[in-house]
PDB file of C-alpha atoms in Angstrom:
ATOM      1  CA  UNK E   1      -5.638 -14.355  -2.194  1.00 94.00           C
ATOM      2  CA  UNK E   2      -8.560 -11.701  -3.506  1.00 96.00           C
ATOM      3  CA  UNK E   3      -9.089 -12.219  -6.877  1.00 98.00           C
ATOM      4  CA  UNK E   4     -11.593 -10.557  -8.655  1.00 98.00           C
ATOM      5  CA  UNK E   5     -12.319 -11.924 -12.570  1.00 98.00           C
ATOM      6  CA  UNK E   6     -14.407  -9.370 -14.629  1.00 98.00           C
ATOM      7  CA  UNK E   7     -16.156 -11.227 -17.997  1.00 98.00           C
ATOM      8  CA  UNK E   8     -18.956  -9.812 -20.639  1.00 98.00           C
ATOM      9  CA  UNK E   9     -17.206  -7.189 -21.948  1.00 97.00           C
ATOM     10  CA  UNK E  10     -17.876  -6.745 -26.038  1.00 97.00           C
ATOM     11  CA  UNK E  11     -19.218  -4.525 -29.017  1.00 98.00           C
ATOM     12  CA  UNK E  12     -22.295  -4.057 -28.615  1.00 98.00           C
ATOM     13  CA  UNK E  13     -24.233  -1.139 -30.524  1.00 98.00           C
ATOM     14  CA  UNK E  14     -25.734   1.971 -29.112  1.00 98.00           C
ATOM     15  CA  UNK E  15     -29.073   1.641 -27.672  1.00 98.00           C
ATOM     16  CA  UNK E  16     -27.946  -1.591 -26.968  1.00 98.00           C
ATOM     17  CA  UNK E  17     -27.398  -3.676 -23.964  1.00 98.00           C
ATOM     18  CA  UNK E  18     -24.821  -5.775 -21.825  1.00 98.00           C
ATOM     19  CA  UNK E  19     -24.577  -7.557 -18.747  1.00 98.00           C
ATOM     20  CA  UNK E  20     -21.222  -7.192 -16.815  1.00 98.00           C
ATOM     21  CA  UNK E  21     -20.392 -10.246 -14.135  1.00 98.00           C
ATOM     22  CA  UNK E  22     -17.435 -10.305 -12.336  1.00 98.00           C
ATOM     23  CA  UNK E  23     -16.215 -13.517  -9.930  1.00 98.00           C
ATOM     24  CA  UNK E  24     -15.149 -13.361  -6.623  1.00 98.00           C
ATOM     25  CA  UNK E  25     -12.589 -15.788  -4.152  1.00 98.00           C
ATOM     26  CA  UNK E  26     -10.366 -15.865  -1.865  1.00 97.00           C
ATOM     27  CA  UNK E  27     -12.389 -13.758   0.541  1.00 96.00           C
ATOM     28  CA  UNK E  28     -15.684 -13.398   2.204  1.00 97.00           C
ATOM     29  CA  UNK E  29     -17.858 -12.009  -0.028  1.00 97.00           C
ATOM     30  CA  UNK E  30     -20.769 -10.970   1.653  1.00 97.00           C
ATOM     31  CA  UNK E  31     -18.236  -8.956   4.046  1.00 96.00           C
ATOM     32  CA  UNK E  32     -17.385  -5.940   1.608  1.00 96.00           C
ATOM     33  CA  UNK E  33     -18.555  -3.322  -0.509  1.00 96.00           C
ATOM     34  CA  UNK E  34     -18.151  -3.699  -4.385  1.00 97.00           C
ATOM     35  CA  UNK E  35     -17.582  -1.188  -6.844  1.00 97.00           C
ATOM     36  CA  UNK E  36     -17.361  -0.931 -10.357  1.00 98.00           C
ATOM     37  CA  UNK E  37     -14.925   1.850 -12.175  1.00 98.00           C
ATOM     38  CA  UNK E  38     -14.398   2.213 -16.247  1.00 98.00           C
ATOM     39  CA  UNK E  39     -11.590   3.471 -17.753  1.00 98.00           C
ATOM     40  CA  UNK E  40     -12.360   5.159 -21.503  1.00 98.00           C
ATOM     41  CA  UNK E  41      -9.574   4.577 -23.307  1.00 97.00           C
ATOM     42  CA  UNK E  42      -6.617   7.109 -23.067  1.00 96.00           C
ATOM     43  CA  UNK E  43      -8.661   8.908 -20.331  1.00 97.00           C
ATOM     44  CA  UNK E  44      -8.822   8.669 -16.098  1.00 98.00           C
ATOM     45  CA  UNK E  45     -10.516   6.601 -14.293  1.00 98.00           C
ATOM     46  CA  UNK E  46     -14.458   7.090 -13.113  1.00 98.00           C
ATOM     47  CA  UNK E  47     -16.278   5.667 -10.387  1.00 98.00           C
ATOM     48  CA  UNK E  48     -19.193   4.354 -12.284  1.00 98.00           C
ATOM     49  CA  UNK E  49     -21.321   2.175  -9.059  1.00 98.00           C
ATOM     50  CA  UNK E  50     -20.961   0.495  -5.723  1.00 96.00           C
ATOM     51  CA  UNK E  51     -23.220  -1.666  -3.482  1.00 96.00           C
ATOM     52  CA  UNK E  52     -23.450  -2.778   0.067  1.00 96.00           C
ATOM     53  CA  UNK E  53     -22.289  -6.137   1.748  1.00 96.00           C
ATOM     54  CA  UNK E  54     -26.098  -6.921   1.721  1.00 95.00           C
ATOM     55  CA  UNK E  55     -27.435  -4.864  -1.624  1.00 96.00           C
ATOM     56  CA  UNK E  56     -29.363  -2.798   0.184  1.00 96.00           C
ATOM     57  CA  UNK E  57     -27.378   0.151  -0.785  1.00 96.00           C
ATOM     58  CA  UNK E  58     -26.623   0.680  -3.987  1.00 97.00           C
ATOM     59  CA  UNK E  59     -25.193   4.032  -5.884  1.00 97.00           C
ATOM     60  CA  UNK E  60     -24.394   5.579  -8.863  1.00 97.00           C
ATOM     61  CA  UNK E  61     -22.461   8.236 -11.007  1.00 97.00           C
ATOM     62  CA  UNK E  62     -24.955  10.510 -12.226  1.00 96.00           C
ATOM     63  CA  UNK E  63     -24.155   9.839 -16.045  1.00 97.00           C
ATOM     64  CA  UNK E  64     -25.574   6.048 -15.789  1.00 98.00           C
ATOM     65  CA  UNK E  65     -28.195   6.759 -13.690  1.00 98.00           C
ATOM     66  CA  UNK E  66     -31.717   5.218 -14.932  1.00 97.00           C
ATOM     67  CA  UNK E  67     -29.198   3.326 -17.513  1.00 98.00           C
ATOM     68  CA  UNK E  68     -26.778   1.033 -15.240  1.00 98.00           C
ATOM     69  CA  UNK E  69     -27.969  -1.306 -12.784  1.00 98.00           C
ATOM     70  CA  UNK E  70     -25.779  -2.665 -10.410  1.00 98.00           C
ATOM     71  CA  UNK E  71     -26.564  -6.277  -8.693  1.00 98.00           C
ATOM     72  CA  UNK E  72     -24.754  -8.979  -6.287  1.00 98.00           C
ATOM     73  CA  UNK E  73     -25.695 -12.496  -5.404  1.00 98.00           C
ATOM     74  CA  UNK E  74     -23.933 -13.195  -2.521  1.00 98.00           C
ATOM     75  CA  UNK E  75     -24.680 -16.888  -3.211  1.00 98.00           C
ATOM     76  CA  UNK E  76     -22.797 -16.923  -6.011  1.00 98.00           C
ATOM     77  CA  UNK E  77     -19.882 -14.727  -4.872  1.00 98.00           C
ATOM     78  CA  UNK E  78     -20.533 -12.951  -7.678  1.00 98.00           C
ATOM     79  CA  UNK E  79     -21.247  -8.882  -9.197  1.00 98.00           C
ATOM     80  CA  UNK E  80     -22.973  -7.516 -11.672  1.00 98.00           C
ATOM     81  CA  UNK E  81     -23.828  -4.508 -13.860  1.00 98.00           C
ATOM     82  CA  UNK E  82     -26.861  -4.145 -16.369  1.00 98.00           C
ATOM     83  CA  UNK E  83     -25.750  -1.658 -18.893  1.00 98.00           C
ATOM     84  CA  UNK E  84     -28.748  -0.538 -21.312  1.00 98.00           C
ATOM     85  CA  UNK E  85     -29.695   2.035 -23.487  1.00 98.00           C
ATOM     86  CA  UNK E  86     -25.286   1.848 -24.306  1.00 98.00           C
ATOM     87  CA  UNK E  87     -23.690   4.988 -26.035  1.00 98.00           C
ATOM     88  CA  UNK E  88     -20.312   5.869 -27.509  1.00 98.00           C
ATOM     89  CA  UNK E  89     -19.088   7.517 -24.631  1.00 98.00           C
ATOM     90  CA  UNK E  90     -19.857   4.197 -22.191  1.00 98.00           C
ATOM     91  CA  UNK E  91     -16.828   2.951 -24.507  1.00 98.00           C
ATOM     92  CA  UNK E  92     -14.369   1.649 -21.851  1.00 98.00           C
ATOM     93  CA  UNK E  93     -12.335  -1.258 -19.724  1.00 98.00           C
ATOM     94  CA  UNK E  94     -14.566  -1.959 -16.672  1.00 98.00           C
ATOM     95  CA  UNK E  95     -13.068  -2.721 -13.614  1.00 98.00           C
ATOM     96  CA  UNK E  96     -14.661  -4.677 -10.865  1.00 98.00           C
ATOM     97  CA  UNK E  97     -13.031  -3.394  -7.708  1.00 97.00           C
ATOM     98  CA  UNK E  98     -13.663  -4.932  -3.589  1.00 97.00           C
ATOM     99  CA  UNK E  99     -13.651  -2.105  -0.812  1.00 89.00           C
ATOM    100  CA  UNK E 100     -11.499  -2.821   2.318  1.00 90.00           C
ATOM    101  CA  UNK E 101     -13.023  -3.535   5.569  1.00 82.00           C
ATOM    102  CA  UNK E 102     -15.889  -1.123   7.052  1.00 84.00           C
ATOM    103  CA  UNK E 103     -15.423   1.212   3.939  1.00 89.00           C
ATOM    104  CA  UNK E 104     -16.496   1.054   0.104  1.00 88.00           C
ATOM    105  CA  UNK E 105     -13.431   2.810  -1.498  1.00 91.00           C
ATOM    106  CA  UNK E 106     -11.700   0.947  -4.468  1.00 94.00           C
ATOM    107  CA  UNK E 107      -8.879  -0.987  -2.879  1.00 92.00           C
ATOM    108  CA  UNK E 108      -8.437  -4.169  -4.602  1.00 97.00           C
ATOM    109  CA  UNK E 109      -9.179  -4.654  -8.456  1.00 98.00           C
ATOM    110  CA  UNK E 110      -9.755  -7.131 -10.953  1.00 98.00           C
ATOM    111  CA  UNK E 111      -8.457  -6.580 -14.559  1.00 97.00           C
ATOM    112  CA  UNK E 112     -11.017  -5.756 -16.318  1.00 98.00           C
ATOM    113  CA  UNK E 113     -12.924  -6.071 -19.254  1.00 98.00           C
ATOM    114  CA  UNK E 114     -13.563  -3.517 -22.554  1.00 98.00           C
ATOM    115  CA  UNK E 115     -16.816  -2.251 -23.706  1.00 98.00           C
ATOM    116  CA  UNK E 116     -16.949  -0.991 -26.904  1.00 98.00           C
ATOM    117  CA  UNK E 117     -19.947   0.975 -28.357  1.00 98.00           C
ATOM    118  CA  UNK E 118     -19.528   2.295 -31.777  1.00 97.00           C
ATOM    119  CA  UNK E 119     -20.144   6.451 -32.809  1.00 92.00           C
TER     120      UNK E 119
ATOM    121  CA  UNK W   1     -20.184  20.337  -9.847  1.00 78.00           C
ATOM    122  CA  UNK W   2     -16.953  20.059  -7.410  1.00 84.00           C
ATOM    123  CA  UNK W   3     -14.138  18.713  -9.503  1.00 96.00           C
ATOM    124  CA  UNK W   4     -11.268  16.870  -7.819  1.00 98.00           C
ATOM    125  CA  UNK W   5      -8.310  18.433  -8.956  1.00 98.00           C
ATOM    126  CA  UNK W   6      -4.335  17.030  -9.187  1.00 98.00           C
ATOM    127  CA  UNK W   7      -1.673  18.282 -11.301  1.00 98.00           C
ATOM    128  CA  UNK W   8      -1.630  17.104 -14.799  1.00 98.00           C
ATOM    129  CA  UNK W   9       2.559  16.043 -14.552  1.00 97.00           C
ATOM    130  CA  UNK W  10       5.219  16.105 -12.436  1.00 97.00           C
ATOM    131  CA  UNK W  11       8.813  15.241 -12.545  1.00 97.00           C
ATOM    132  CA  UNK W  12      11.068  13.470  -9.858  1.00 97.00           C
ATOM    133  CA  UNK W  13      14.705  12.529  -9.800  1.00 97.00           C
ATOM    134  CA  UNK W  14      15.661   9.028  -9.066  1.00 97.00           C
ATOM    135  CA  UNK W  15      16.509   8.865  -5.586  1.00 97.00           C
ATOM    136  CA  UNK W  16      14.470  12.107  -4.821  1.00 98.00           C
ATOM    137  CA  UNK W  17      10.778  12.866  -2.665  1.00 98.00           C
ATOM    138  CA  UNK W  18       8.063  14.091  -4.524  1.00 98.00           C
ATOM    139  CA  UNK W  19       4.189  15.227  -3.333  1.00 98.00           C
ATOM    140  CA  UNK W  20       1.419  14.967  -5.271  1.00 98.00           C
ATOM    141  CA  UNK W  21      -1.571  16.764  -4.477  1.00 98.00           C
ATOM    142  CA  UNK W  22      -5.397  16.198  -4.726  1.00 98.00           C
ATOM    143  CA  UNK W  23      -7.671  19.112  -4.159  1.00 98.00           C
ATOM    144  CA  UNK W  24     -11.148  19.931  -4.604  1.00 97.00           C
ATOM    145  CA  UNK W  25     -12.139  22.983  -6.691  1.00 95.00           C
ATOM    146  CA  UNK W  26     -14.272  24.277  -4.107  1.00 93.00           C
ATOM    147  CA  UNK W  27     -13.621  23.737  -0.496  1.00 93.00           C
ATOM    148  CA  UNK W  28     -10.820  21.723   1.227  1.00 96.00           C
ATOM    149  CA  UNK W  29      -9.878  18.067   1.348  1.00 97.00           C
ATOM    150  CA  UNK W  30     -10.256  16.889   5.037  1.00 97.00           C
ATOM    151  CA  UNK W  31      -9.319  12.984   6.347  1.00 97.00           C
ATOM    152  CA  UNK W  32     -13.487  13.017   5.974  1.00 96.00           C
ATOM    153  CA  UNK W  33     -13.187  12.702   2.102  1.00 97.00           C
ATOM    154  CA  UNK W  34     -11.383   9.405   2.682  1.00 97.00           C
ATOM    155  CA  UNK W  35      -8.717  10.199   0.133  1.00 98.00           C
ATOM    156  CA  UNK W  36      -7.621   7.193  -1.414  1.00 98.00           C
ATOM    157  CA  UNK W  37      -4.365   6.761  -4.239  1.00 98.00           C
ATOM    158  CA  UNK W  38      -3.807   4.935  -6.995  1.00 98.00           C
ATOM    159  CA  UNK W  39      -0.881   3.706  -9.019  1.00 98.00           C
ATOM    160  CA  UNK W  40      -1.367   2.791 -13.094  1.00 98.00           C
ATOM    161  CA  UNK W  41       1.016   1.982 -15.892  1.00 97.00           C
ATOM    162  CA  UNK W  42      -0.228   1.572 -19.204  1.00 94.00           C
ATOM    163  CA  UNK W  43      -2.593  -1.470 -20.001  1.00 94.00           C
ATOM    164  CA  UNK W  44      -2.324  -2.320 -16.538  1.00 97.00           C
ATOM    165  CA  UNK W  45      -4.992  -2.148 -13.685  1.00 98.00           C
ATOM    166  CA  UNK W  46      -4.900   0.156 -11.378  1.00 98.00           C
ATOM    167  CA  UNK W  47      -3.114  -0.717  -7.834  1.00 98.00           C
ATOM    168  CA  UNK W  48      -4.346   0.643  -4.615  1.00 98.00           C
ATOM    169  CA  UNK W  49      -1.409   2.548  -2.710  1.00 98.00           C
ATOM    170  CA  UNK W  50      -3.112   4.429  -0.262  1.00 98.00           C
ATOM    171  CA  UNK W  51      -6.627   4.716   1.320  1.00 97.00           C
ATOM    172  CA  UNK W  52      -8.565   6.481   3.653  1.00 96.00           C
ATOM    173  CA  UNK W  53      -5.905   9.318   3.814  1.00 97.00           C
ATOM    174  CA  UNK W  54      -2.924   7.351   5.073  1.00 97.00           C
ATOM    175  CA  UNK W  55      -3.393   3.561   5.452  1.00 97.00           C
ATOM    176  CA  UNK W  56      -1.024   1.924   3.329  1.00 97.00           C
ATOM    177  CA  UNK W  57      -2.641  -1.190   1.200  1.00 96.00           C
ATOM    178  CA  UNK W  58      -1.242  -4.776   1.358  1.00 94.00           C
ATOM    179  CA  UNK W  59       2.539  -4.688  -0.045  1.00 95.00           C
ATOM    180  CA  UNK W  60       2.784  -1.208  -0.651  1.00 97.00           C
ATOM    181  CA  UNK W  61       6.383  -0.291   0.478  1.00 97.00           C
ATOM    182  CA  UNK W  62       6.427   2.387   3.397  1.00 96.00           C
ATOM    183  CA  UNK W  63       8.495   5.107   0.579  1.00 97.00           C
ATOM    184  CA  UNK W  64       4.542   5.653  -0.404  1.00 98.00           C
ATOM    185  CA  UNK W  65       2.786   7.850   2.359  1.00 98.00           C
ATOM    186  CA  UNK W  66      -0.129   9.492   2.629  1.00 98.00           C
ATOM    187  CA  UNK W  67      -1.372  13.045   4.211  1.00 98.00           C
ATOM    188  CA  UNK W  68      -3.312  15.848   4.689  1.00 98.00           C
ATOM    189  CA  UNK W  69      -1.117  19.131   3.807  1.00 97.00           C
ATOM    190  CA  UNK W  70      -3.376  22.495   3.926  1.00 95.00           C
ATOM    191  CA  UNK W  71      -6.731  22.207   2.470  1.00 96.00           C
ATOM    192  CA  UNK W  72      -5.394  18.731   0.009  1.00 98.00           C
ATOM    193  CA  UNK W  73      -4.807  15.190   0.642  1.00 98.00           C
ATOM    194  CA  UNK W  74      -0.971  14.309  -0.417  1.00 98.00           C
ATOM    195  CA  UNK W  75       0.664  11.599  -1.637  1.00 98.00           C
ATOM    196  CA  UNK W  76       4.402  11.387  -0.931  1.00 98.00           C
ATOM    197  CA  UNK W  77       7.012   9.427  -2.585  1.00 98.00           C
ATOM    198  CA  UNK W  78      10.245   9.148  -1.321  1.00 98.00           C
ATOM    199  CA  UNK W  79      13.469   7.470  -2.820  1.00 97.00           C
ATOM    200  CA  UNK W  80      11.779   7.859  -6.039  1.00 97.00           C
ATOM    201  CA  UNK W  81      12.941   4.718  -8.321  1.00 97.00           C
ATOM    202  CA  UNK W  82      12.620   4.235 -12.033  1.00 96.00           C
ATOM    203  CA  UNK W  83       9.750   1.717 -11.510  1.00 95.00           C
ATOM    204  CA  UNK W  84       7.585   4.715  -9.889  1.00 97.00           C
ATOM    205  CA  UNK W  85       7.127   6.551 -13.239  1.00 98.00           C
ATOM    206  CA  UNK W  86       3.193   6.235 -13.809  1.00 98.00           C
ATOM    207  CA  UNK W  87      -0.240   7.725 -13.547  1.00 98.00           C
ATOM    208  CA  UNK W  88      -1.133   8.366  -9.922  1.00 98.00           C
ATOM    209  CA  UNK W  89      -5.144   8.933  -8.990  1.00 98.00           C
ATOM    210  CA  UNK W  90      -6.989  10.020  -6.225  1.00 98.00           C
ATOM    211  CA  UNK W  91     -10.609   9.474  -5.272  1.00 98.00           C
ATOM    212  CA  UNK W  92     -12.795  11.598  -2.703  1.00 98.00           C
ATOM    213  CA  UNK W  93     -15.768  10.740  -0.838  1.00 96.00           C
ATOM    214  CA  UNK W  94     -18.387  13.195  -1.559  1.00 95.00           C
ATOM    215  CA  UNK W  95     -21.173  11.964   0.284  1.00 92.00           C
ATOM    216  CA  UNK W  96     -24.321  10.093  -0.544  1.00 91.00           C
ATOM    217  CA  UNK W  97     -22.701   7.088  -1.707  1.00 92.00           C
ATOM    218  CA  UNK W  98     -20.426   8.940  -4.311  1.00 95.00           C
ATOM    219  CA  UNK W  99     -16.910   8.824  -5.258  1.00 97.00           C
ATOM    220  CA  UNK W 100     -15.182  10.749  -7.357  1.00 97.00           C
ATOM    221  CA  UNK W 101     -11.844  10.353  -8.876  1.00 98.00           C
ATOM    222  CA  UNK W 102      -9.424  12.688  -9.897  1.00 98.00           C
ATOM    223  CA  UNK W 103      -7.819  13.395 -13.441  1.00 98.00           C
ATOM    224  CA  UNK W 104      -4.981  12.157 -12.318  1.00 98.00           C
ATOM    225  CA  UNK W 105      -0.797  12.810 -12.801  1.00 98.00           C
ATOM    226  CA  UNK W 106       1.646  11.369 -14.886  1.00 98.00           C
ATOM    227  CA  UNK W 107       4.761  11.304 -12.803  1.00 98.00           C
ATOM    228  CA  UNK W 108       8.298  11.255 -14.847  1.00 98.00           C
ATOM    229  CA  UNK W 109      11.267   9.790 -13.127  1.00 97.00           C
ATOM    230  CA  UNK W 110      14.243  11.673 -14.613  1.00 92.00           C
TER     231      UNK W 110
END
């Protein structure tokens, strides 16, 4: 079974910074793209990032470009994303989120985990 | 900027079909956009019903379809049930990496 555990999540203040991890199993995960999407709350969702099988790809919304890094260690079955330089409007539940086979939509999702960064 | 574009609520009576759309606000939405769908209730995560334009994901029941009508990708949902009332998403390819989602719809089941 995919399962896909998002952690790191807190207040933090703006300027400030935060690491995002999220834990993969039950799959292969050196096989599939991996995305992350936020959710502000009460809004839609928004593709934030997503990275190759191999992180040699890697891409970005334009709003957290130069801000949000996004990382894998395939060793570790495990994804990451650097926020820094945080702001009010980064304020939302992050999803960590495993494409399907060959392409690097969205298709299976962890739960999440909130960022909050204070006005 | 092209915006992907869906409309903001519709309504569905239990038992009944309903299609919800996902456009783009400049040009149309071709199987090449890799339309994908999305199901959310409140507090919940989001659960993949659809992707790339009609593939149904893992446990989805075949009520949920997906399609290309005119220049949008549609979702269809027949046999509506109670159950179905939600937010629905789309997402787009839009080259170079990017995805973008829609603002989604909040479908009623009355």
């Amino acid at each position: 079974e995919v399962q896909l555990v998002e952690s790191g999540g807190g207040l933090v203040q703006p300027g400030g910074s935060l690491r995002l991890s999220c834990a993969a199993s039950g799959f292969t995960f050196s096989d599939y793209w991996m995305n992350w999407v936020r959710q502000a709350p009460g809004k839609g969702l928004e593709w934030v990032a997503n990275i190759k099988r191999d992180g040699s790809s890697k891409y970005y919304v334009d709003s957290v470009k130069g801000r949000f890094t996004i990382s894998r260690d395939n060793a570790k079955n495990s994804l990451y994303l650097q926020m820094n330089s945080l702001r009010a409007e980064d304020t939302a539940v992050y999803y960590c989120a495993r494409g399907p086979e060959v392409y690097s939509m969205p298709v299976y999702w962890g739960q999440g985990t909130l960022v909050t960064v204070p006005s | 900027q092209t915006v992907v574009t869906q409309e903001p609520s519709f309504s569905v009576s239990p038992g009944g079909t309903v299609t919800l759309t996902c456009g783009l606000s400049s040009g149309s939405v071709s199987t090449g956009y890799y339309p994908s769908w999305y199901q959310q209730t409140p507090g919940q995560a989001p659960r993949t019903l659809i992707y790339t334009t009609n593939t149904r994901s893992s446990g989805v029941p075949d009520r949920f379809s997906g399609s290309i009508l005119g220049n949008k990708a549609a979702l269809t949902i027949t046999g509506a049930q109670a159950d179905d009332e939600s937010d629905y998403y789309c997402v787009l390819y839009m080259g170079s990496g990017i995805w973008v989602f829609g603002g989604g719809t909040k479908l009623t089941v009355l």
